[in-house]
Structures are given as structure tokens and as C-alpha cells.
Coordinates of C-alpha atoms in Angstrom, one line a residue:
M1 CA -25.5 52.8 -25.9
V2 CA -23.7 50.5 -23.3
S3 CA -20.3 49.1 -24.5
H4 CA -19.1 45.8 -23.7
V5 CA -16.2 44.9 -22.0
Q6 CA -14.3 42.0 -22.9
L7 CA -13.6 39.3 -20.9
P8 CA -10.0 38.1 -20.3
P9 CA -9.3 34.8 -21.9
E10 CA -9.3 33.2 -18.6
I11 CA -13.1 33.8 -18.1
Q12 CA -14.4 33.0 -21.3
L13 CA -12.7 29.4 -21.4
A14 CA -14.1 28.8 -18.0
Q15 CA -17.8 29.8 -18.6
R16 CA -17.7 27.2 -22.0
L17 CA -15.7 24.7 -20.1
A18 CA -18.4 24.9 -17.7
G19 CA -21.2 24.8 -20.4
N20 CA -24.6 23.0 -20.9
E21 CA -23.2 21.0 -24.1
Q22 CA -20.7 18.8 -24.4
V23 CA -19.5 20.0 -27.7
T24 CA -18.8 23.1 -26.4
R25 CA -16.8 21.5 -23.4
D26 CA -14.7 19.5 -25.6
R27 CA -13.5 22.5 -27.8
A28 CA -12.9 24.7 -24.7
V29 CA -10.9 21.7 -23.3
K30 CA -8.9 21.6 -26.6
K31 CA -8.6 25.3 -27.0
L32 CA -7.5 25.4 -23.6
R33 CA -4.6 23.3 -24.4
K34 CA -3.5 25.6 -27.4
Y35 CA -3.8 28.5 -25.3
I36 CA -1.3 27.3 -22.6
V37 CA 1.2 26.1 -24.9
A38 CA 1.2 29.4 -26.8
R39 CA 1.5 31.5 -23.6
T40 CA 4.0 29.9 -22.0
Q41 CA 6.3 29.5 -24.8
R42 CA 7.1 33.2 -24.3
A43 CA 9.9 34.3 -22.6
S44 CA 7.4 37.3 -20.7
G45 CA 4.8 35.0 -20.6
G46 CA 2.9 32.4 -18.1
F47 CA -0.4 32.6 -15.6
T48 CA -0.9 34.1 -12.5
H49 CA -2.0 32.4 -9.5
D50 CA -5.6 33.8 -9.9
E51 CA -5.8 33.3 -13.3
L52 CA -5.1 29.5 -13.1
L53 CA -7.7 29.5 -10.2
K54 CA -10.1 30.5 -12.7
V55 CA -8.8 28.0 -15.2
W56 CA -9.2 24.9 -12.7
K57 CA -12.7 25.9 -11.7
G58 CA -14.1 25.9 -15.1
L59 CA -12.4 22.3 -15.7
F60 CA -13.6 21.7 -12.2
Y61 CA -17.5 21.8 -13.7
C62 CA -16.3 20.4 -16.6
M63 CA -15.8 17.5 -14.8
W64 CA -19.0 18.3 -13.1
M65 CA -21.0 18.2 -15.8
Q66 CA -19.5 15.2 -17.7
D67 CA -21.8 11.7 -17.0
K68 CA -21.1 8.2 -18.2
P69 CA -17.5 6.2 -16.5
L70 CA -15.9 6.1 -19.8
L71 CA -16.2 9.4 -20.8
Q72 CA -15.2 10.7 -17.3
E73 CA -12.7 8.5 -17.6
E74 CA -11.4 9.9 -21.1
L75 CA -12.3 13.5 -19.5
G76 CA -10.0 13.0 -16.6
R77 CA -7.2 11.6 -18.5
T78 CA -7.6 14.9 -20.5
I79 CA -7.6 17.5 -17.7
S80 CA -4.7 15.4 -16.3
Q81 CA -2.4 15.7 -19.1
L82 CA -2.8 19.4 -19.5
I83 CA 0.2 19.7 -16.9
H84 CA 2.6 18.7 -19.8
A85 CA 1.3 21.9 -21.9
F86 CA 3.6 23.9 -19.5
Q87 CA 6.8 24.5 -20.7
S88 CA 8.8 25.1 -17.2
A89 CA 8.6 23.6 -14.3
E90 CA 7.6 26.5 -12.3
A91 CA 4.5 26.6 -14.5
Q92 CA 3.6 22.9 -13.7
H93 CA 4.4 23.9 -10.1
L94 CA 2.1 26.5 -9.7
F95 CA -0.3 24.6 -12.5
L96 CA -0.5 21.6 -9.5
Q97 CA -1.0 23.9 -6.5
T98 CA -4.4 25.4 -7.9
F99 CA -5.7 22.3 -8.5
W100 CA -5.3 21.1 -5.0
Q101 CA -7.0 24.2 -3.5
T102 CA -9.5 23.9 -5.8
I103 CA -10.3 20.7 -4.7
N104 CA -9.6 21.7 -1.6
R105 CA -12.2 24.4 -1.9
E106 CA -15.3 22.8 -3.7
W107 CA -14.9 19.1 -1.8
T108 CA -17.7 20.2 0.5
G109 CA -20.2 21.0 -2.6
I110 CA -19.8 17.4 -3.9
D111 CA -22.6 14.8 -3.7
R112 CA -21.6 11.1 -2.9
L113 CA -23.4 10.4 -6.7
R114 CA -20.0 12.6 -7.9
L115 CA -16.9 11.4 -5.6
D116 CA -15.9 9.0 -7.8
K117 CA -15.1 11.2 -10.8
Y118 CA -13.6 13.2 -8.3
Y119 CA -11.3 10.1 -6.8
L120 CA -10.6 9.3 -10.3
L121 CA -9.4 12.9 -11.1
M122 CA -7.2 13.4 -8.1
R123 CA -5.6 9.9 -8.7
M124 CA -4.9 11.1 -12.5
V125 CA -3.6 14.3 -11.8
L126 CA -1.3 12.9 -9.0
N127 CA -0.2 10.2 -11.6
E128 CA 0.6 12.4 -14.3
S129 CA 2.5 14.8 -11.9
L130 CA 5.3 12.1 -10.8
T131 CA 5.3 11.2 -14.3
A132 CA 6.4 14.9 -15.3
L133 CA 9.1 14.4 -12.2
K134 CA 10.1 11.2 -14.3
M135 CA 10.7 12.2 -17.6
R136 CA 12.9 15.3 -15.6
G137 CA 15.2 12.5 -14.8
W138 CA 13.6 12.6 -10.6
E139 CA 15.4 15.6 -10.1
E140 CA 15.8 16.3 -6.3
R141 CA 15.0 19.7 -6.3
Q142 CA 12.3 18.9 -8.4
T143 CA 11.1 16.2 -5.9
E144 CA 11.4 18.3 -2.8
Q145 CA 9.5 21.2 -4.5
L146 CA 6.5 18.4 -5.5
L147 CA 6.8 16.9 -2.1
E148 CA 6.7 20.5 -0.2
L149 CA 3.6 21.2 -2.1
L150 CA 1.6 18.3 -1.7
T151 CA 2.7 18.4 2.2
T152 CA 1.4 22.2 2.7
E153 CA -1.6 21.7 0.3
I154 CA -3.3 18.5 1.8
L155 CA -1.3 17.0 4.9
H156 CA -0.2 20.1 6.5
P157 CA -2.2 21.0 10.2
D158 CA -2.9 24.3 8.6
S159 CA -4.4 23.5 5.7
Q160 CA -7.5 23.5 4.3
A161 CA -7.8 19.8 2.7
P162 CA -10.8 17.9 4.2
N163 CA -10.5 14.7 5.8
G164 CA -12.0 13.0 2.5
V165 CA -9.2 14.5 0.6
K166 CA -6.3 13.8 2.4
S167 CA -7.9 10.1 3.5
H168 CA -7.9 9.2 -0.5
F169 CA -4.4 10.8 -1.0
L170 CA -2.7 8.8 1.3
E171 CA -4.3 5.4 -0.1
I172 CA -3.2 5.9 -3.8
F173 CA 0.4 7.9 -3.1
L174 CA 2.2 4.7 -3.1
E175 CA 0.1 3.1 -5.5
E176 CA 0.6 5.7 -8.1
L177 CA 4.5 6.1 -6.8
T178 CA 5.1 2.1 -7.5
K179 CA 3.1 2.7 -11.3
V180 CA 5.3 5.3 -12.3
G181 CA 8.6 4.5 -10.7
A182 CA 8.5 1.1 -9.6
D183 CA 11.3 0.2 -12.0
E184 CA 13.7 3.2 -11.8
L185 CA 13.5 4.4 -8.1
T186 CA 16.0 3.2 -5.7
A187 CA 15.9 2.7 -2.1
E188 CA 17.7 6.3 -1.4
Q189 CA 15.0 7.5 -3.3
N190 CA 12.0 6.2 -2.0
L191 CA 13.3 6.9 1.4
R192 CA 13.3 10.5 0.0
F193 CA 9.7 10.4 -0.7
I194 CA 8.3 9.0 2.6
D195 CA 10.1 11.1 4.8
P196 CA 7.3 13.6 4.7
F197 CA 5.1 11.4 6.0
C198 CA 7.3 10.3 8.3
R199 CA 7.5 13.7 9.7
I200 CA 4.0 14.0 9.6
A201 CA 3.1 11.4 11.5
A202 CA 5.4 12.4 14.5
R203 CA 4.1 15.6 15.1
T204 CA 0.0 15.3 13.8
E205 CA -2.4 15.6 16.1
E206 CA -5.6 14.4 14.1
P207 CA -5.9 10.4 15.0
L208 CA -7.6 10.0 11.3
V209 CA -4.3 11.4 10.0
L210 CA -1.9 9.0 11.8
H211 CA -4.0 6.1 11.2
N212 CA -4.0 6.9 7.4
I213 CA -0.4 7.6 7.1
T214 CA 0.6 4.5 9.1
R215 CA -1.7 2.5 7.3
G216 CA -1.3 3.5 4.0
I217 CA 2.3 4.1 3.8
F218 CA 4.3 2.0 6.6
E219 CA 2.2 -1.0 6.8
T220 CA 1.8 -1.1 2.8
I221 CA 5.9 -1.2 2.9
V222 CA 6.2 -4.2 5.2
E223 CA 3.1 -5.9 3.5
Q224 CA 4.7 -5.2 -0.1
A225 CA 8.3 -6.9 1.6
P226 CA 7.8 -10.3 0.7
F227 CA 7.0 -9.7 -2.8
A228 CA 9.6 -7.1 -3.0
I229 CA 12.2 -9.8 -2.0
E230 CA 10.6 -12.0 -4.9
D231 CA 11.4 -9.8 -7.6
L232 CA 15.3 -9.1 -5.9
M233 CA 15.3 -13.1 -6.1
K234 CA 14.6 -12.8 -9.4
E235 CA 16.8 -10.7 -10.7
L236 CA 19.3 -12.3 -8.8
E237 CA 18.5 -15.7 -10.7
E238 CA 18.8 -13.9 -13.5
E239 CA 21.5 -12.6 -13.2
E240 CA 23.1 -16.1 -12.5
D241 CA 21.6 -17.4 -15.8
D242 CA 23.4 -15.3 -17.5
E243 CA 26.6 -15.6 -15.9
M244 CA 25.9 -19.4 -16.4
S245 CA 25.2 -19.2 -19.7
E246 CA 28.2 -17.3 -20.9
G247 CA 30.5 -19.6 -19.2
D248 CA 29.2 -22.9 -20.8
E249 CA 29.3 -20.8 -24.2
E250 CA 32.7 -19.8 -23.4
M251 CA 33.9 -23.6 -22.0
S252 CA 31.8 -24.8 -25.9
A253 CA 33.9 -22.9 -27.7
G254 CA 37.2 -23.7 -26.5
K255 CA 36.3 -27.1 -26.7
E256 CA 35.6 -26.5 -30.5
R257 CA 38.8 -24.7 -30.8
E258 CA 41.0 -27.9 -29.3
R259 CA 38.9 -30.3 -32.0
G260 CA 40.0 -27.8 -34.5
Q261 CA 36.0 -27.2 -35.3
D262 CA 34.4 -24.3 -36.4
V263 CA 32.9 -21.9 -33.0
P264 CA 28.8 -22.1 -33.3
S265 CA 27.4 -18.9 -32.8
K266 CA 25.9 -17.7 -29.4
K267 CA 22.3 -17.8 -30.9
P268 CA 21.2 -21.1 -30.3
W269 CA 19.5 -23.2 -34.1
K270 CA 16.5 -24.3 -33.9
G271 CA 16.2 -28.2 -32.2
S272 CA 19.5 -27.8 -30.3
I273 CA 19.7 -28.2 -26.7
H274 CA 19.6 -24.4 -26.2
G275 CA 17.0 -24.8 -28.2
T276 CA 14.2 -26.5 -26.5
E277 CA 14.7 -24.3 -23.2
P278 CA 11.5 -22.1 -24.3
D279 CA 9.6 -24.2 -22.3
V280 CA 11.2 -22.4 -19.1
D281 CA 10.3 -19.1 -20.4
E282 CA 7.0 -20.4 -20.4
E283 CA 6.5 -21.9 -17.1
Q284 CA 8.6 -18.3 -15.9
G285 CA 5.3 -16.3 -18.0
E286 CA 3.0 -18.6 -16.1
D287 CA 4.4 -17.8 -13.0
D288 CA 4.9 -13.9 -13.7
E289 CA 1.0 -13.8 -14.6
D290 CA 0.8 -14.5 -10.2
S291 CA 3.4 -11.9 -9.6
A292 CA 2.1 -8.7 -8.4
G293 CA 3.9 -6.6 -10.3
P294 CA 6.7 -4.3 -10.0
V295 CA 7.7 -2.9 -6.3
L296 CA 8.9 -0.4 -4.5
Q297 CA 12.4 -0.9 -2.6
F298 CA 12.9 0.0 0.7
D299 CA 16.2 0.1 2.9
Y300 CA 13.8 -1.4 6.2
E301 CA 16.8 -0.2 8.6
A302 CA 17.2 3.3 7.0
V303 CA 13.0 3.8 7.1
A304 CA 13.0 2.4 10.6
N305 CA 15.4 4.6 11.7
R306 CA 14.4 7.6 10.2
L307 CA 11.0 7.0 12.0
F308 CA 13.3 6.4 15.3
E309 CA 14.8 9.8 14.7
V310 CA 11.4 11.9 14.4
A311 CA 9.1 9.3 17.3
S312 CA 11.9 9.9 19.5
H313 CA 11.6 13.8 19.9
Q314 CA 10.3 15.8 23.3
S315 CA 7.4 16.8 21.2
T316 CA 5.8 14.3 19.7
P317 CA 2.6 12.9 21.2
S318 CA 2.8 10.0 23.2
Q319 CA 0.0 8.3 21.0
N320 CA 1.8 8.7 18.1
R321 CA 5.5 7.9 19.3
K322 CA 3.3 4.7 20.5
R323 CA 1.9 3.7 17.2
L324 CA 4.9 4.6 15.3
Y325 CA 7.7 2.5 17.6
K326 CA 4.7 -1.1 16.6
V327 CA 5.9 -0.2 13.3
I328 CA 9.5 0.5 14.0
R329 CA 9.5 -2.9 15.3
K330 CA 8.7 -4.8 12.2
L331 CA 10.6 -2.6 9.9
Q332 CA 13.5 -3.6 12.0
H333 CA 12.4 -7.9 12.1
L334 CA 12.8 -7.1 8.0
A335 CA 16.0 -5.6 8.3
E336 CA 17.4 -8.6 9.9
G337 CA 15.9 -10.8 7.6
F338 CA 13.1 -12.3 9.6
F339 CA 9.9 -12.3 7.4
P340 CA 6.4 -14.4 8.4
E341 CA 6.8 -17.9 6.5
D342 CA 3.7 -18.1 5.4
E343 CA 4.4 -14.7 3.4
V344 CA 7.3 -14.8 2.1
P345 CA 7.9 -17.2 -1.7
E346 CA 9.6 -20.4 -0.2
K347 CA 13.1 -20.0 -2.0
A348 CA 13.1 -16.8 -1.0
Y349 CA 12.8 -17.1 2.4
R350 CA 15.2 -20.3 2.7
S351 CA 18.3 -18.0 0.9
L352 CA 17.5 -15.0 3.4
Q353 CA 16.9 -16.4 6.6
G354 CA 19.1 -20.2 6.0
G355 CA 20.1 -21.3 9.8
R356 CA 18.4 -18.3 11.2
R357 CA 14.8 -19.0 11.0
E358 CA 14.5 -21.2 14.1
R359 CA 16.5 -19.0 16.3
K360 CA 14.4 -16.3 15.2
A361 CA 11.4 -17.8 15.5
K362 CA 12.5 -19.1 19.4
K363 CA 13.0 -15.7 20.1
R364 CA 10.0 -14.0 18.9
L365 CA 7.7 -16.9 20.7
P366 CA 5.8 -15.5 23.5
K367 CA 5.8 -16.9 26.8
S368 CA 2.3 -18.6 27.1
R369 CA 3.5 -20.8 23.2
L370 CA 6.6 -22.0 25.1
Q371 CA 5.0 -22.6 28.1
N372 CA 2.4 -24.9 25.9
K373 CA 5.4 -26.4 23.7
T374 CA 7.6 -27.7 26.8
G375 CA 5.5 -27.6 29.6
K376 CA 5.8 -26.2 33.3
G377 CA 7.8 -28.8 35.4
G378 CA 7.4 -31.9 33.0
K379 CA 3.4 -31.8 33.6
E380 CA 1.2 -32.5 30.7
D381 CA -0.1 -29.6 28.5
P382 CA -4.1 -28.9 28.9
P383 CA -6.5 -29.4 25.7
P384 CA -6.6 -26.4 23.5
G385 CA -10.0 -26.4 24.7
L386 CA -9.3 -25.1 28.2
S387 CA -8.0 -22.4 30.1
P388 CA -5.4 -22.7 33.0
G389 CA -8.2 -21.3 35.5
S390 CA -10.9 -24.1 34.4
E391 CA -7.9 -26.5 34.6
R392 CA -7.0 -25.5 38.4
M393 CA -10.9 -26.0 38.9
R394 CA -11.0 -29.5 37.8
Q395 CA -7.9 -30.5 39.6
R396 CA -9.6 -29.1 42.9
R397 CA -12.8 -31.1 42.5
G398 CA -10.3 -34.5 42.1
V399 CA -10.9 -34.4 37.6
G400 CA -8.0 -35.7 35.7
P401 CA -6.2 -33.1 33.9
N402 CA -7.1 -34.5 30.9
P403 CA -11.1 -35.1 31.0
T404 CA -10.8 -36.7 27.1
A405 CA -8.5 -39.4 28.5
H406 CA -11.7 -41.1 30.6
Q407 CA -11.2 -45.1 29.8
E408 CA -14.4 -46.7 29.1
Q409 CA -16.1 -48.7 31.9
P410 CA -18.2 -51.9 31.5
G411 CA -21.3 -49.8 32.2
D412 CA -20.6 -46.9 29.8
R413 CA -20.7 -48.7 26.8
G414 CA -22.7 -46.9 23.9
R415 CA -22.0 -43.4 25.9
R416 CA -19.9 -40.4 24.2
G417 CA -17.9 -38.3 26.4
A418 CA -17.3 -38.4 30.7
P419 CA -19.7 -39.6 32.5
R420 CA -22.6 -37.6 33.7
K421 CA -23.0 -37.3 37.5
K422 CA -25.9 -38.2 38.7
R423 CA -28.5 -35.8 40.1
R424 CA -29.0 -35.6 43.7
P425 CA -33.1 -34.7 45.4
Q426 CA -32.5 -31.9 47.7
G427 CA -33.1 -32.1 51.3
G428 CA -36.6 -31.9 51.5
A429 CA -37.1 -34.8 48.9
R430 CA -34.3 -36.7 50.9
A431 CA -36.4 -36.2 53.9
K432 CA -39.8 -37.5 52.9
V433 CA -38.3 -40.2 51.0
A434 CA -36.5 -41.3 54.4
S435 CA -39.7 -41.2 55.7
G436 CA -41.4 -43.2 53.5
Q437 CA -43.5 -40.3 51.8
E438 CA -43.3 -40.0 48.4
P439 CA -42.9 -36.0 47.1
K440 CA -45.2 -34.1 45.7
T441 CA -44.8 -33.1 41.9
Q442 CA -46.1 -29.6 41.9
Q443 CA -49.3 -29.4 39.4

């Protein structure tokens, strides 16, 4: 008789997770969660690297077999939240590491019709990993471990990550970090989160990685600067309103004490002057609907200094240095308080710029625009449709610098624009006309 060898629990769960029936797969996911909780609670428990690779292979094909977008989203959320079933930070770290290794290994076999579901799964797993970090209070050691994991498995030149994984990760990192930690993270903590991208951008030899880091991380920070300033101004306004309200209450309380009357309560009663202020809150609520939501706060000068530190090394490729120096200049302008007037809210712009706005604009005004504005030697500027070369050609021909300023002659009534030159007959035609013969026209 052939003896039946019992397979390990991880392989059995992986086989059920990749089953054809959806009911079987759903039950396997629930059993997997219970199995993870029960095994990681033991003192000597935990998973090995190979065991979690088998589990993730089953989860990968469980997602493969799932159709319908809403069910895919629900399954992706269930799979990504398995990280919270692990009881220790080391086990969570290993779970995330094996996930990215599985994605890197299986990526080339994913057809274009299934790419979207795995893009969604990557986004959800990254979100839950940042949420687990948030639940631990954004500990510095845990943050460094997560960033080192992501750098090693995705961004490092020796990693096995395909370009599609790298590009999508760089596209979603700041978005998911904003969703999870925009309300809590400080500028110093945010600088720690983007530090690996500074190092990779300075030493990478892949143009695609450099472009994606510059566009997905640094230029996104620059583009979000007006919204960050708007949030900061809102916080300052709230603090000023609180201080003014407290001062008004103290003044009114002092007046009532002098009159010998009872001091009213701090809560405004219905029909009072303060009670008619919910209209302001309603207006603020309407303004909040138009805002872009919470934005990560950055110390732009510190980011620029860190980028300059890594970009100024001798080992940095010249094309990387040139690209990063452009970003550094933008960050330095933000640190100095120079914001594009058409992107920054008007109130915040006035508060930040003050009297420096015109001086900064003059410093950054190109020479060509300065020449157009003042003119060279007091001469009039050429019309906007003409280049300097065409203007010189017109002057050589004896035409004035402003052809649109042609004064209307008596014979030009009814015409539009400058008078056209009469076409002169050719040499042969002139000779025949002079001799009295009519030129023959070609049939």
C-alpha cells in the first residue's frame, strides 16, 4: 500500500487559496488568518522565509482567480490586512519582504488584463504597512527597517524588481504616505521617509528610475507646496480665532463683573451674536470641499540641503547631478518664500511674500523679458508677433519698426493691413513692352 504523506499546513492552504471555486478560496483566506494568529502567538512560533513564500504564492493566485472589480477590491483589502494578524514586528517585516519578492518573481507572467488588480494589491499592501507603522507610533527603528526593506527589494540596483513594479511604487508612495500620516508626521519625519529616494536618485544608472523618482517624489513635493502653505495658513487662522474669542470672553466677563451682573456661560445661547456665526462655518465647509485635503509638510531648505549633499559627490553621474540641481533650485526658492503667484492662494501669498514679491520677481525675470519691458536704448519694443531677426530685416528694407502702425493713405480706403507692393514685370517682358510688342502668354 502507498502511504499518504501529509503535506505541511502552508502547502495545503496555498492549494486551497488557488482553487477554482470562490467558496473554497474564501474559506481558505479565513483559515489562513486564524492560522497566522494562532502560530505567531506562541513563544517558539513564527514562520520561516520559505513558508511565507508558499503562502504568498497561494495568495497571488487567489487574486489571479478573482474577477469583478468590487470583489477584487474586497479580496485585496482582506489580503493586505493579514499583516495585522502577525503579533510581532519581525514577523510583519518578513511578511512584507516575501510579498515584494513574490510580486517581483511573478510580474512578468501577468497579462495586461490582470495588471490593474495587482496594481491595486500593491497599493493596499503599502497602505497597510504604513498603517502598521503608524500603530507603533512611527518608531524610528521600525521606520528605518521598513524603508530599508522597500529600498532593497524594489529600488536597489541589485534588486530583481521589474520596471513596472518600480514605476508604480514610486508613483503611489507619497500618495499612500499622505493618506496615512499627513495629520501626524512632522517635517523631520517626512525628510526621513524620502531620504532613501535621495540616495538612490544620486547613484542610480537607470534613466527611468531617476525620472520616476524626480517626478514622483521631488516634483510632487514642489507641486504640493501651495496646498501645504494653505493648510498652514488655516491652522494659523484657527489659532488666531481661538485667541481672539478667548480675549473677547475675558473682556465681556470683566465688564459684567464691574456691572455686578452674572457672567454668561462660554457657550453662546441661541439668538446671540455668537450664535449667528454658523454661517461662517458653513462657508468654511464649502471652502474645505474645494481644498485638496491634508498635505505632507516639508522643510524645503532641509530637503534641498540633503539633495545637494548626495548630488555633489564625485561618484554621482553628471546627468543625475544636473537633474537634481534643477530640483534643488526649486526647493531653495520655496525655502526663500518665492511661490508662483498663480498657484498659491492669494491670502497665503500676500502673507508670505509681503514686500519681497516684486524684488524676487525682478531677480528671476529673464533678460529677454527685461529687454522687452524697458527696451534697449529707449527704442520701442517690436510687436509680439515678430522676432528680432525679422525686425532687423524690415529696418534694412526701409520699413518702420512697427508695421501695424501704417497710416492710412487716401488711396488705401477700404483696404486692410499694410499696402502690398506691385508686382514688377520680368526683364524679358519689360523689353517687349518697351519695343511695342505684347508679351505672349503661355497656353
